[in-house]
Tab-separated table of C-alpha atoms and ligand atoms in Angstrom:
chain	number	residue	atom	x	y	z
A	1	MET	CA	34.329	-55.395	-38.049
A	2	ARG	CA	31.842	-56.785	-35.497
A	3	ASP	CA	28.518	-55.213	-34.653
A	4	ILE	CA	29.185	-55.598	-30.918
A	5	VAL	CA	32.146	-56.548	-28.765
A	6	ILE	CA	31.315	-57.256	-25.133
A	7	ILE	CA	33.855	-57.222	-22.305
A	8	GLY	CA	32.760	-59.666	-19.598
A	9	GLY	CA	30.644	-62.825	-19.729
A	10	GLY	CA	28.505	-62.486	-16.589
A	11	PRO	CA	24.725	-61.960	-16.589
A	12	GLY	CA	24.983	-58.439	-18.082
A	13	GLY	CA	27.426	-59.439	-20.818
A	14	TYR	CA	26.008	-62.823	-21.711
A	15	ALA	CA	22.424	-61.508	-21.771
A	16	ALA	CA	23.551	-58.838	-24.240
A	17	ALA	CA	25.317	-61.484	-26.336
A	18	LEU	CA	22.320	-63.836	-26.372
A	19	TYR	CA	19.763	-61.109	-27.018
A	20	ALA	CA	21.714	-59.728	-30.007
A	21	HIS	CA	20.712	-62.898	-31.858
A	22	ASN	CA	17.165	-61.487	-32.162
A	23	PHE	CA	18.537	-58.838	-34.521
A	24	GLY	CA	21.070	-60.974	-36.411
A	25	LEU	CA	24.010	-59.025	-34.982
A	26	ASP	CA	27.586	-60.289	-35.145
A	27	VAL	CA	28.946	-60.504	-31.584
A	28	ALA	CA	32.276	-61.253	-29.892
A	29	LEU	CA	32.441	-61.776	-26.123
A	30	ILE	CA	35.750	-61.314	-24.319
A	31	GLU	CA	36.107	-63.198	-21.028
A	32	LYS	CA	39.256	-63.686	-18.933
A	33	ASP	CA	37.804	-66.559	-16.889
A	34	THR	CA	34.844	-68.821	-17.730
A	35	VAL	CA	31.518	-67.492	-18.968
A	36	GLY	CA	28.954	-67.152	-16.175
A	37	GLY	CA	30.368	-64.301	-14.112
A	38	THR	CA	29.795	-63.728	-10.432
A	39	CYS	CA	26.228	-65.052	-10.579
A	40	LEU	CA	26.990	-68.519	-11.927
A	41	LEU	CA	30.546	-69.009	-10.657
A	42	ARG	CA	30.822	-67.156	-7.329
A	43	GLY	CA	27.418	-65.739	-6.397
A	44	CYS	CA	23.712	-66.415	-6.805
A	45	ILE	CA	23.842	-69.996	-8.034
A	46	PRO	CA	26.494	-71.551	-5.737
A	47	ALA	CA	25.128	-69.579	-2.762
A	48	LYS	CA	21.610	-70.839	-3.391
A	49	ALA	CA	22.942	-74.393	-3.762
A	50	TRP	CA	24.471	-74.124	-0.263
A	51	LEU	CA	21.293	-72.495	1.085
A	52	HIS	CA	19.261	-75.383	-0.313
A	53	THR	CA	21.516	-77.921	1.403
A	54	ALA	CA	20.997	-76.007	4.654
A	55	GLU	CA	17.235	-75.994	4.087
A	56	VAL	CA	17.163	-79.769	3.511
A	57	PHE	CA	19.240	-80.301	6.650
A	58	HIS	CA	16.927	-78.053	8.647
A	59	THR	CA	13.815	-79.794	7.296
A	60	VAL	CA	15.122	-83.245	8.181
A	61	SER	CA	16.296	-82.052	11.606
A	62	HIS	CA	12.773	-80.829	12.341
A	63	ALA	CA	10.939	-83.740	10.736
A	64	GLY	CA	9.570	-84.817	14.124
A	65	THR	CA	7.352	-81.704	14.239
A	66	PHE	CA	5.437	-83.101	11.286
A	67	GLY	CA	5.178	-86.647	12.595
A	68	VAL	CA	8.054	-88.006	10.558
A	69	ILE	CA	10.702	-89.989	12.392
A	70	ALA	CA	14.140	-89.437	10.871
A	71	GLU	CA	17.577	-90.304	12.205
A	72	PRO	CA	19.332	-87.115	13.370
A	73	PRO	CA	20.953	-85.964	10.103
A	74	ARG	CA	24.634	-85.179	9.588
A	75	VAL	CA	26.085	-82.772	7.035
A	76	ASP	CA	28.356	-84.426	4.469
A	77	TRP	CA	30.155	-81.188	3.586
A	78	GLY	CA	32.177	-82.780	0.781
A	79	ALA	CA	29.042	-84.143	-0.901
A	80	ALA	CA	27.300	-80.765	-0.557
A	81	LEU	CA	30.343	-79.011	-2.063
A	82	ALA	CA	30.371	-81.495	-4.959
A	83	ARG	CA	26.655	-80.986	-5.553
A	84	LYS	CA	27.109	-77.196	-5.512
A	85	GLN	CA	29.857	-77.584	-8.105
A	86	SER	CA	27.803	-79.909	-10.297
A	87	VAL	CA	24.950	-77.370	-10.348
A	88	VAL	CA	27.415	-74.618	-11.318
A	89	ASP	CA	29.098	-76.784	-13.981
A	90	ARG	CA	25.771	-77.774	-15.488
A	91	LEU	CA	24.614	-74.177	-15.834
A	92	VAL	CA	27.990	-72.945	-17.119
A	93	GLY	CA	28.058	-75.779	-19.676
A	94	GLY	CA	24.524	-74.923	-20.764
A	95	LEU	CA	25.381	-71.251	-21.132
A	96	ALA	CA	28.529	-71.975	-23.162
A	97	GLY	CA	26.464	-74.237	-25.438
A	98	LEU	CA	23.773	-71.621	-25.916
A	99	LEU	CA	26.306	-68.899	-26.757
A	100	LYS	CA	27.874	-71.208	-29.340
A	101	GLN	CA	24.472	-72.018	-30.820
A	102	ARG	CA	23.818	-68.288	-31.162
A	103	ASN	CA	27.156	-67.863	-32.983
A	104	VAL	CA	28.694	-65.662	-30.294
A	105	GLU	CA	32.477	-65.873	-30.559
A	106	ILE	CA	34.021	-66.232	-27.098
A	107	ILE	CA	37.553	-64.877	-26.892
A	108	ASP	CA	39.649	-65.913	-23.834
A	109	GLY	CA	41.552	-62.893	-22.609
A	110	PHE	CA	41.484	-59.511	-20.849
A	111	GLY	CA	39.716	-56.720	-22.737
A	112	ARG	CA	40.618	-53.038	-22.793
A	113	LEU	CA	38.836	-50.242	-24.690
A	114	VAL	CA	40.847	-48.773	-27.568
A	115	ASP	CA	39.863	-46.614	-30.525
A	116	GLY	CA	37.707	-48.659	-32.876
A	117	GLY	CA	37.177	-51.640	-30.581
A	118	VAL	CA	38.710	-53.646	-27.770
A	119	GLU	CA	42.294	-54.818	-27.342
A	120	VAL	CA	42.553	-58.336	-25.932
A	121	THR	CA	45.559	-59.459	-23.906
A	122	PHE	CA	45.976	-63.236	-23.962
A	123	ASP	CA	47.528	-65.451	-21.260
A	124	ASP	CA	50.876	-65.506	-23.101
A	125	GLY	CA	51.022	-61.690	-23.053
A	126	SER	CA	50.284	-61.242	-26.761
A	127	THR	CA	47.559	-58.831	-27.840
A	128	SER	CA	45.101	-58.363	-30.649
A	129	VAL	CA	42.369	-55.809	-31.411
A	130	VAL	CA	38.761	-56.840	-32.018
A	131	GLU	CA	37.206	-54.109	-34.142
A	132	ALA	CA	33.550	-53.293	-33.507
A	133	ARG	CA	30.933	-50.617	-34.087
A	134	HIS	CA	29.653	-50.883	-30.515
A	135	THR	CA	31.190	-51.909	-27.211
A	136	VAL	CA	29.448	-53.160	-24.088
A	137	ILE	CA	31.351	-52.993	-20.793
A	138	ALA	CA	30.118	-55.757	-18.489
A	139	THR	CA	33.158	-56.417	-16.307
A	140	GLY	CA	31.228	-56.927	-13.046
A	141	SER	CA	32.400	-56.521	-9.485
A	142	VAL	CA	34.699	-58.005	-6.856
A	143	PRO	CA	34.335	-58.330	-3.070
A	144	ARG	CA	35.706	-55.401	-1.139
A	145	SER	CA	37.084	-55.390	2.367
A	146	ILE	CA	37.688	-52.980	5.258
A	147	PRO	CA	40.928	-51.871	6.942
A	148	GLY	CA	42.388	-54.585	9.173
A	149	TYR	CA	40.694	-57.345	7.175
A	150	ASP	CA	42.826	-58.049	4.101
A	151	PHE	CA	41.653	-61.204	2.366
A	152	ASP	CA	44.090	-64.114	2.791
A	153	GLY	CA	41.667	-66.830	1.727
A	154	HIS	CA	42.262	-68.678	5.003
A	155	ARG	CA	41.432	-66.659	8.134
A	156	ILE	CA	39.945	-63.616	6.373
A	157	VAL	CA	37.786	-64.563	3.443
A	158	SER	CA	35.252	-63.202	0.964
A	159	SER	CA	32.164	-64.985	-0.309
A	160	ASP	CA	34.334	-66.228	-3.218
A	161	HIS	CA	36.365	-68.331	-0.769
A	162	ALA	CA	33.451	-69.301	1.492
A	163	LEU	CA	31.534	-70.901	-1.379
A	164	ASP	CA	34.458	-73.316	-1.797
A	165	TRP	CA	35.286	-74.100	1.849
A	166	GLU	CA	36.394	-77.725	1.916
A	167	SER	CA	35.121	-78.309	5.422
A	168	GLN	CA	32.567	-76.671	7.646
A	169	PRO	CA	34.014	-73.938	9.842
A	170	ASP	CA	33.189	-74.357	13.542
A	171	ARG	CA	33.202	-70.657	14.472
A	172	VAL	CA	32.631	-67.845	11.982
A	173	ALA	CA	32.404	-64.071	12.306
A	174	ILE	CA	30.593	-62.337	9.464
A	175	ILE	CA	31.173	-58.613	8.946
A	176	GLY	CA	28.225	-56.937	7.222
A	177	ALA	CA	24.579	-58.021	7.441
A	178	GLY	CA	23.546	-57.197	3.873
A	179	ALA	CA	22.312	-59.906	1.515
A	180	ILE	CA	25.576	-61.879	1.504
A	181	GLY	CA	26.200	-61.645	5.250
A	182	CYS	CA	22.660	-62.683	6.166
A	183	GLU	CA	22.518	-65.532	3.663
A	184	PHE	CA	25.781	-67.037	4.976
A	185	ALA	CA	24.721	-66.487	8.596
A	186	SER	CA	21.449	-68.288	7.898
A	187	LEU	CA	22.953	-71.275	6.124
A	188	LEU	CA	25.945	-71.764	8.422
A	189	ALA	CA	23.810	-71.546	11.560
A	190	ASP	CA	21.240	-73.943	10.072
A	191	MET	CA	24.079	-76.429	9.542
A	192	GLY	CA	25.425	-76.034	13.072
A	193	SER	CA	28.327	-73.548	12.916
A	194	GLU	CA	28.745	-70.925	15.637
A	195	VAL	CA	28.029	-67.614	13.889
A	196	HIS	CA	28.682	-64.016	14.963
A	197	LEU	CA	27.105	-61.422	12.663
A	198	PHE	CA	28.301	-57.801	12.868
A	199	GLU	CA	26.476	-54.899	11.233
A	200	MET	CA	27.575	-51.289	11.463
A	201	LEU	CA	24.068	-49.870	10.851
A	202	ASP	CA	21.129	-50.329	13.195
A	203	GLN	CA	19.404	-53.311	11.553
A	204	VAL	CA	20.175	-56.386	9.491
A	205	VAL	CA	19.473	-55.954	5.750
A	206	PRO	CA	19.748	-52.159	6.043
A	207	GLY	CA	17.752	-50.440	3.337
A	208	MET	CA	14.949	-52.986	3.583
A	209	GLU	CA	11.799	-52.426	5.676
A	210	PRO	CA	12.507	-52.565	9.429
A	211	GLU	CA	9.547	-54.961	9.902
A	212	ALA	CA	11.227	-57.462	7.546
A	213	ALA	CA	14.576	-56.916	9.255
A	214	ARG	CA	12.941	-57.758	12.595
A	215	VAL	CA	11.504	-61.012	11.196
A	216	LEU	CA	14.933	-61.961	9.901
A	217	ASN	CA	16.714	-60.861	13.067
A	218	ARG	CA	14.410	-63.032	15.191
A	219	ALA	CA	14.863	-66.021	12.885
A	220	LEU	CA	18.662	-65.672	12.875
A	221	LYS	CA	18.740	-65.410	16.684
A	222	LYS	CA	16.511	-68.484	16.957
A	223	LYS	CA	19.054	-70.403	14.879
A	224	GLY	CA	21.710	-69.328	17.391
A	225	VAL	CA	23.358	-66.513	15.418
A	226	ALA	CA	24.821	-63.828	17.697
A	227	VAL	CA	23.514	-60.763	15.850
A	228	ARG	CA	25.178	-57.460	16.743
A	229	THR	CA	23.841	-54.360	14.977
A	230	GLY	CA	25.091	-50.810	15.350
A	231	VAL	CA	28.531	-52.257	16.031
A	232	GLY	CA	31.846	-51.516	14.344
A	233	VAL	CA	34.732	-53.943	14.579
A	234	GLY	CA	38.416	-53.222	15.265
A	235	PRO	CA	41.201	-54.763	13.156
A	236	ALA	CA	41.376	-58.571	13.192
A	237	GLU	CA	44.084	-60.192	15.329
A	238	ILE	CA	45.201	-63.374	13.617
A	239	SER	CA	46.933	-66.120	15.621
A	240	ASP	CA	47.747	-69.804	15.106
A	241	SER	CA	44.517	-70.829	16.769
A	242	GLY	CA	42.162	-68.439	14.988
A	243	VAL	CA	41.122	-64.825	14.642
A	244	ARG	CA	40.131	-62.394	17.371
A	245	VAL	CA	37.542	-59.827	16.266
A	246	PRO	CA	37.443	-56.860	18.666
A	247	PHE	CA	34.332	-54.692	19.066
A	248	GLY	CA	33.726	-52.071	21.753
A	249	ASP	CA	35.384	-53.383	24.938
A	250	ASP	CA	34.753	-56.948	23.919
A	251	ALA	CA	35.968	-59.464	21.317
A	252	VAL	CA	35.054	-62.833	19.840
A	253	GLU	CA	37.486	-65.573	18.876
A	254	VAL	CA	36.599	-67.465	15.694
A	255	ASP	CA	38.228	-69.739	13.131
A	256	VAL	CA	37.472	-67.544	10.164
A	257	VAL	CA	36.065	-64.115	9.322
A	258	LEU	CA	33.834	-63.662	6.281
A	259	VAL	CA	33.839	-60.049	5.125
A	260	ALA	CA	30.597	-59.113	3.313
A	261	VAL	CA	30.624	-55.313	3.200
A	262	GLY	CA	29.758	-54.824	-0.453
A	263	ARG	CA	31.269	-55.290	-3.889
A	264	ALA	CA	33.497	-52.897	-5.835
A	265	PRO	CA	33.167	-52.397	-9.613
A	266	ALA	CA	35.837	-54.190	-11.646
A	267	THR	CA	36.736	-51.349	-13.983
A	268	GLU	CA	40.468	-50.964	-13.389
A	269	GLY	CA	42.754	-51.402	-16.376
A	270	ILE	CA	39.974	-51.572	-18.965
A	271	GLY	CA	40.979	-48.377	-20.705
A	272	LEU	CA	38.480	-45.878	-19.330
A	273	GLU	CA	41.088	-43.237	-18.460
A	274	GLY	CA	41.185	-40.364	-20.919
A	275	THR	CA	37.854	-41.340	-22.507
A	276	PRO	CA	34.573	-39.446	-22.153
A	277	VAL	CA	33.181	-42.341	-20.071
A	278	GLU	CA	32.151	-40.778	-16.753
A	279	VAL	CA	33.537	-42.829	-13.866
A	280	GLU	CA	32.899	-42.262	-10.161
A	281	ARG	CA	34.662	-44.428	-7.556
A	282	GLY	CA	35.029	-47.015	-10.302
A	283	PHE	CA	31.325	-47.054	-11.196
A	284	ILE	CA	30.283	-45.993	-14.698
A	285	HIS	CA	27.531	-43.430	-15.302
A	286	VAL	CA	25.115	-44.253	-18.104
A	287	ASP	CA	21.933	-42.890	-19.642
A	288	PRO	CA	19.432	-45.235	-17.939
A	289	ALA	CA	17.171	-45.267	-21.008
A	290	THR	CA	19.857	-46.761	-23.236
A	291	MET	CA	22.795	-47.819	-20.967
A	292	LEU	CA	24.987	-45.596	-23.175
A	293	THR	CA	28.080	-44.091	-21.528
A	294	GLY	CA	29.500	-40.670	-22.373
A	295	ARG	CA	31.560	-42.277	-25.165
A	296	PRO	CA	29.596	-42.720	-28.403
A	297	GLY	CA	28.928	-46.399	-29.140
A	298	THR	CA	30.095	-47.582	-25.699
A	299	TYR	CA	27.542	-49.029	-23.286
A	300	ALA	CA	27.849	-50.338	-19.711
A	301	VAL	CA	25.659	-52.943	-17.989
A	302	GLY	CA	25.629	-54.962	-14.765
A	303	ASP	CA	27.496	-54.394	-11.505
A	304	VAL	CA	29.741	-51.649	-12.965
A	305	VAL	CA	26.820	-49.259	-13.478
A	306	ALA	CA	26.528	-46.364	-11.009
A	307	GLY	CA	23.416	-45.858	-8.891
A	308	VAL	CA	21.532	-49.073	-9.661
A	309	PRO	CA	21.266	-52.357	-7.746
A	310	GLN	CA	24.020	-54.944	-8.219
A	311	LEU	CA	21.740	-57.833	-9.113
A	312	ALA	CA	22.047	-60.488	-11.810
A	313	HIS	CA	18.495	-59.895	-13.016
A	314	ALA	CA	19.121	-56.151	-13.274
A	315	GLY	CA	22.165	-57.047	-15.403
A	316	PHE	CA	20.036	-59.198	-17.729
A	317	ALA	CA	17.577	-56.356	-18.242
A	318	GLU	CA	20.389	-53.839	-18.794
A	319	GLY	CA	21.961	-56.111	-21.438
A	320	ILE	CA	18.607	-56.225	-23.236
A	321	ALA	CA	18.235	-52.422	-22.993
A	322	ALA	CA	21.709	-51.838	-24.455
A	323	VAL	CA	21.252	-54.263	-27.355
A	324	THR	CA	17.793	-52.879	-28.147
A	325	HIS	CA	19.296	-49.429	-28.506
A	326	ILE	CA	22.216	-50.699	-30.592
A	327	ALA	CA	19.989	-52.701	-32.917
A	328	THR	CA	16.977	-50.425	-33.281
A	329	GLY	CA	17.932	-46.957	-32.068
A	330	THR	CA	14.844	-47.068	-29.846
A	331	THR	CA	14.762	-47.455	-26.074
A	332	ARG	CA	13.613	-50.308	-23.830
A	333	PRO	CA	14.604	-48.930	-20.428
A	334	VAL	CA	14.965	-51.151	-17.394
A	335	MET	CA	11.979	-50.693	-15.071
A	336	TYR	CA	14.122	-50.050	-12.010
A	337	SER	CA	11.016	-49.026	-10.039
A	338	ALA	CA	9.862	-52.640	-9.931
A	339	ILE	CA	13.002	-54.791	-9.744
A	340	PRO	CA	12.505	-57.408	-7.039
A	341	LEU	CA	15.210	-57.955	-4.444
A	342	VAL	CA	15.264	-61.304	-2.688
A	343	VAL	CA	17.419	-62.297	0.258
A	344	TYR	CA	17.458	-66.110	0.289
A	345	THR	CA	17.779	-66.588	4.008
A	346	SER	CA	15.495	-68.918	5.938
A	347	PRO	CA	12.972	-67.337	5.990
A	348	GLU	CA	13.347	-65.388	2.764
A	349	VAL	CA	12.782	-61.675	2.370
A	350	GLY	CA	11.469	-60.234	-0.899
A	351	ALA	CA	10.985	-56.570	-1.669
A	352	VAL	CA	9.950	-54.473	-4.645
A	353	GLY	CA	9.550	-50.746	-5.205
A	354	LEU	CA	9.868	-48.137	-2.485
A	355	THR	CA	10.081	-48.734	1.244
A	356	GLU	CA	7.911	-46.576	3.485
A	357	GLN	CA	10.897	-44.356	4.269
A	358	GLN	CA	11.914	-44.032	0.623
A	359	ALA	CA	8.328	-43.118	-0.321
A	360	ARG	CA	8.171	-40.447	2.388
A	361	ASP	CA	11.597	-39.127	1.377
A	362	ALA	CA	10.311	-38.902	-2.212
A	363	GLY	CA	7.499	-36.637	-0.969
A	364	TYR	CA	4.572	-39.054	-1.077
A	365	GLU	CA	1.805	-39.024	1.464
A	366	VAL	CA	1.726	-42.735	2.167
A	367	GLU	CA	-0.594	-45.368	3.538
A	368	VAL	CA	1.007	-48.430	5.082
A	369	THR	CA	-0.677	-51.785	5.627
A	370	LYS	CA	0.873	-54.749	7.438
A	371	HIS	CA	-0.313	-58.292	7.969
A	372	GLY	CA	1.407	-61.007	9.966
A	373	MET	CA	1.402	-64.677	8.988
A	374	GLY	CA	0.365	-65.977	12.417
A	375	GLY	CA	-3.168	-66.839	11.240
A	376	VAL	CA	-2.323	-68.051	7.744
A	377	GLY	CA	-3.300	-71.719	7.444
A	378	ARG	CA	-0.519	-72.842	5.121
A	379	ALA	CA	2.116	-71.072	7.246
A	380	ILE	CA	0.783	-72.865	10.344
A	381	ILE	CA	0.881	-76.188	8.443
A	382	GLN	CA	4.519	-75.456	7.552
A	383	ASP	CA	5.278	-74.420	11.156
A	384	ASP	CA	6.630	-71.132	9.835
A	385	THR	CA	4.378	-68.310	11.025
A	386	GLY	CA	6.904	-65.578	11.878
A	387	GLY	CA	6.543	-63.775	8.535
A	388	THR	CA	4.932	-60.513	7.562
A	389	VAL	CA	3.657	-58.558	4.552
A	390	LYS	CA	4.006	-54.784	4.307
A	391	LEU	CA	2.448	-52.671	1.563
A	392	VAL	CA	3.219	-49.030	0.885
A	393	ALA	CA	0.710	-47.090	-1.217
A	394	GLU	CA	0.274	-43.459	-2.059
A	395	LYS	CA	-2.679	-42.067	-0.075
A	396	ASP	CA	-5.767	-42.828	-2.213
A	397	GLY	CA	-3.368	-43.904	-4.920
A	398	PRO	CA	-1.383	-46.819	-6.325
A	399	LEU	CA	0.967	-49.255	-4.639
A	400	LEU	CA	4.490	-47.867	-4.432
A	401	GLY	CA	6.289	-50.759	-2.779
A	402	ALA	CA	5.910	-54.065	-1.011
A	403	THR	CA	7.903	-56.363	1.222
A	404	VAL	CA	7.251	-59.969	2.186
A	405	ALA	CA	9.255	-61.831	4.822
A	406	GLY	CA	8.425	-65.465	5.350
A	407	PRO	CA	8.377	-68.885	3.694
A	408	GLY	CA	8.483	-68.609	-0.096
A	409	ALA	CA	8.774	-64.802	-0.035
A	410	GLY	CA	11.251	-64.936	-2.929
A	411	GLU	CA	8.579	-66.420	-5.180
A	412	MET	CA	5.588	-64.536	-3.771
A	413	ILE	CA	7.129	-61.101	-4.252
A	414	HIS	CA	6.564	-61.408	-8.000
A	415	GLU	CA	2.806	-60.914	-7.776
A	416	LEU	CA	3.559	-57.628	-6.049
A	417	MET	CA	6.166	-56.850	-8.716
A	418	TYR	CA	3.345	-56.695	-11.260
A	419	ALA	CA	1.094	-54.711	-8.930
A	420	VAL	CA	3.823	-52.138	-8.210
A	421	GLY	CA	5.095	-52.089	-11.808
A	422	TRP	CA	1.595	-51.546	-13.193
A	423	GLU	CA	0.852	-48.963	-10.497
A	424	ALA	CA	-2.221	-50.876	-9.367
A	425	LEU	CA	-4.523	-49.458	-6.738
A	426	PRO	CA	-4.709	-51.742	-3.681
A	427	SER	CA	-8.433	-52.255	-4.456
A	428	GLU	CA	-7.650	-53.334	-8.039
A	429	ALA	CA	-5.097	-55.894	-6.853
A	430	ALA	CA	-7.439	-57.004	-4.040
A	431	ALA	CA	-10.124	-57.946	-6.585
A	432	PHE	CA	-8.094	-61.045	-7.480
A	433	VAL	CA	-8.725	-64.148	-5.378
A	434	HIS	CA	-5.803	-66.137	-3.961
A	435	ALA	CA	-5.955	-69.926	-3.796
A	436	HIS	CA	-6.581	-71.411	-0.373
A	437	PRO	CA	-4.615	-72.634	1.469
A	438	THR	CA	-1.458	-70.804	0.374
A	439	VAL	CA	1.038	-68.537	2.101
A	440	SER	CA	0.231	-66.019	-0.676
A	441	GLU	CA	-3.154	-65.502	0.943
A	442	ALA	CA	-1.310	-63.239	3.367
A	443	ILE	CA	-0.814	-60.878	0.422
A	444	GLY	CA	-4.516	-61.062	-0.494
A	445	GLU	CA	-5.443	-60.257	3.096
A	446	THR	CA	-3.058	-57.310	3.173
A	447	LEU	CA	-4.465	-55.960	-0.104
A	448	LEU	CA	-8.023	-56.210	1.245
A	449	ALA	CA	-6.952	-54.345	4.375
A	450	ALA	CA	-5.138	-51.748	2.260
A	451	SER	CA	-8.403	-51.193	0.352
A	452	GLY	CA	-10.179	-50.467	3.641
A	453	THR	CA	-12.117	-53.763	3.678
A	454	PRO	CA	-10.168	-56.342	5.702
A	455	LEU	CA	-11.517	-59.893	5.873
A	456	HIS	CA	-9.866	-61.809	8.718
B	1	LIG	P1	25.572	-54.977	0.908
B	1	LIG	O1	25.936	-53.630	0.492
B	1	LIG	O2	24.222	-55.540	0.589
B	1	LIG	O3	25.748	-55.115	2.492
B	1	LIG	C1	26.950	-54.797	3.137
B	1	LIG	C2	26.644	-54.523	4.582
B	1	LIG	O4	27.869	-54.349	5.277
B	1	LIG	C3	25.847	-53.262	4.807
B	1	LIG	O5	24.741	-53.571	5.617
B	1	LIG	C4	26.816	-52.330	5.511
B	1	LIG	O6	26.193	-51.463	6.423
B	1	LIG	C5	27.706	-53.320	6.231
B	1	LIG	N1	29.031	-52.823	6.568
B	1	LIG	C6	29.871	-52.092	5.779
B	1	LIG	N2	31.024	-51.858	6.430
B	1	LIG	C7	30.920	-52.453	7.653
B	1	LIG	C8	31.770	-52.581	8.775
B	1	LIG	N3	32.984	-52.025	8.780
B	1	LIG	N4	31.335	-53.278	9.854
B	1	LIG	C9	30.096	-53.827	9.864
B	1	LIG	N5	29.253	-53.735	8.846
B	1	LIG	C10	29.658	-53.070	7.725
B	1	LIG	O7	26.725	-55.913	0.320
B	1	LIG	P2	26.896	-57.491	0.238
B	1	LIG	O8	25.978	-58.211	1.165
B	1	LIG	O9	28.355	-57.713	0.358
B	1	LIG	O10	26.429	-57.806	-1.247
B	1	LIG	C11	27.081	-57.185	-2.346
B	1	LIG	C12	26.107	-56.924	-3.475
B	1	LIG	O11	25.625	-58.134	-3.994
B	1	LIG	C13	24.891	-56.136	-3.005
B	1	LIG	O12	24.560	-55.202	-3.978
B	1	LIG	C14	23.822	-57.167	-2.891
B	1	LIG	O13	22.517	-56.650	-3.110
B	1	LIG	C15	24.221	-58.163	-3.973
B	1	LIG	N6	23.767	-59.467	-3.573
B	1	LIG	C16	22.462	-59.769	-3.737
B	1	LIG	C17	21.982	-60.974	-3.311
B	1	LIG	C18	20.552	-61.268	-3.472
B	1	LIG	O14	19.865	-60.547	-4.171
B	1	LIG	N7	20.055	-62.303	-2.839
B	1	LIG	C19	22.827	-61.988	-2.679
B	1	LIG	C20	24.174	-61.539	-2.530
B	1	LIG	C21	24.600	-60.344	-2.969
């Protein structure tokens, strides 16, 4: 009898497995593929590897701006693909080694909840039950599509396929301008593909601050992306020469369509039917303090959890919360109010806490402060001044949320993570001095302005 059996070896599942070591718990991890999950194998890591290649290409292409003469660069797609894979393999190998070192038993197969534990179905069809006192469901998510756009891996693809394209597509339509759609639009346009980006709602990265969306929209357009917001698409028309994507009275003809309209929880066939686990459209409801489902001893973490962001780092924190409760009976809830979200486009967008709209909807009287990067020395040096900082605070009260769009926003947002998480007053955060010259100074300036004492 194990202490814990975990179904799924992505960030939620493997974090739970690794963390259990702190309490000397005996853990088995069931995985039908390779450990690493969406993040390492088909998400964050390979996507960021491609985005970094695009960034290097863009930097070299614009070297002349900085007085550096470089031959016009070319993309060696095969070499970039190989490098992406070597980064993935290195991290997957490291993770497998760490799990082994922590004495986590990895069982290759498909897991399904049964009384007393989890039944594993192996590749040859045989089954066996792993008995355990506690179960953690961490089965993750899969790309979903829309009617008229069934994935065929060739003309209609998901991000899973796009990360492994063997050659650069000339013309791409991307449906959905969330994190995945915008990241692919940014990297493909930077590397010279023709990109059409379609978003049903009225801005790119819906849900994020409109000021940040405008920065990103402008940057994407400058790269040559045809951004169409507030536009729905008709069913794809596939021919020998490509795909026609109709919208309104118009249409575009492309080589491939990347559908990025969200991810569905992967909870089918894992034995939830007839159990007290509460499931809604495939997502699992949990007690957010413990990650416990409605079934005693059964927890859920990661992309399967209802009502929380589908982010690798949220999964890590949820794995820790679940194991803490299993091992100690006490709670270590995930601080969802201060989980940073980063979109790794060029430029990046980072956000934490509430947007202005969310704060107003929650009933706060808010004070908003914005500061552009046009006068920030380091941004001018980097020739990247289109960014902005936006702070949302309760009137005469603490910071509730923050958004940064611009160079390095994905790193900079973490200082605001602490400020929002610790409910700092703008004046308390403004008392700290930022190094000069840095892009982060834009945050210092915004905090000073939010305290009623702007400097520049
Ligand atoms: P998403 O939910 O972030 O965005 C999907 C977008 O598609 C939305 O803007 C939606 O309005 C739009 N859409 C839906 N149906 C449409 C239609 N028929 N026509 C046009 N637009 C349509 O989902 P996405 O980008 O696929 O990402 C999936 C999950 O993975 C998200 O939770 C996301 O936050 C996460 N993720 C996070 C990343 C990051 O933190 N950097 C990177 C990639 C994914």
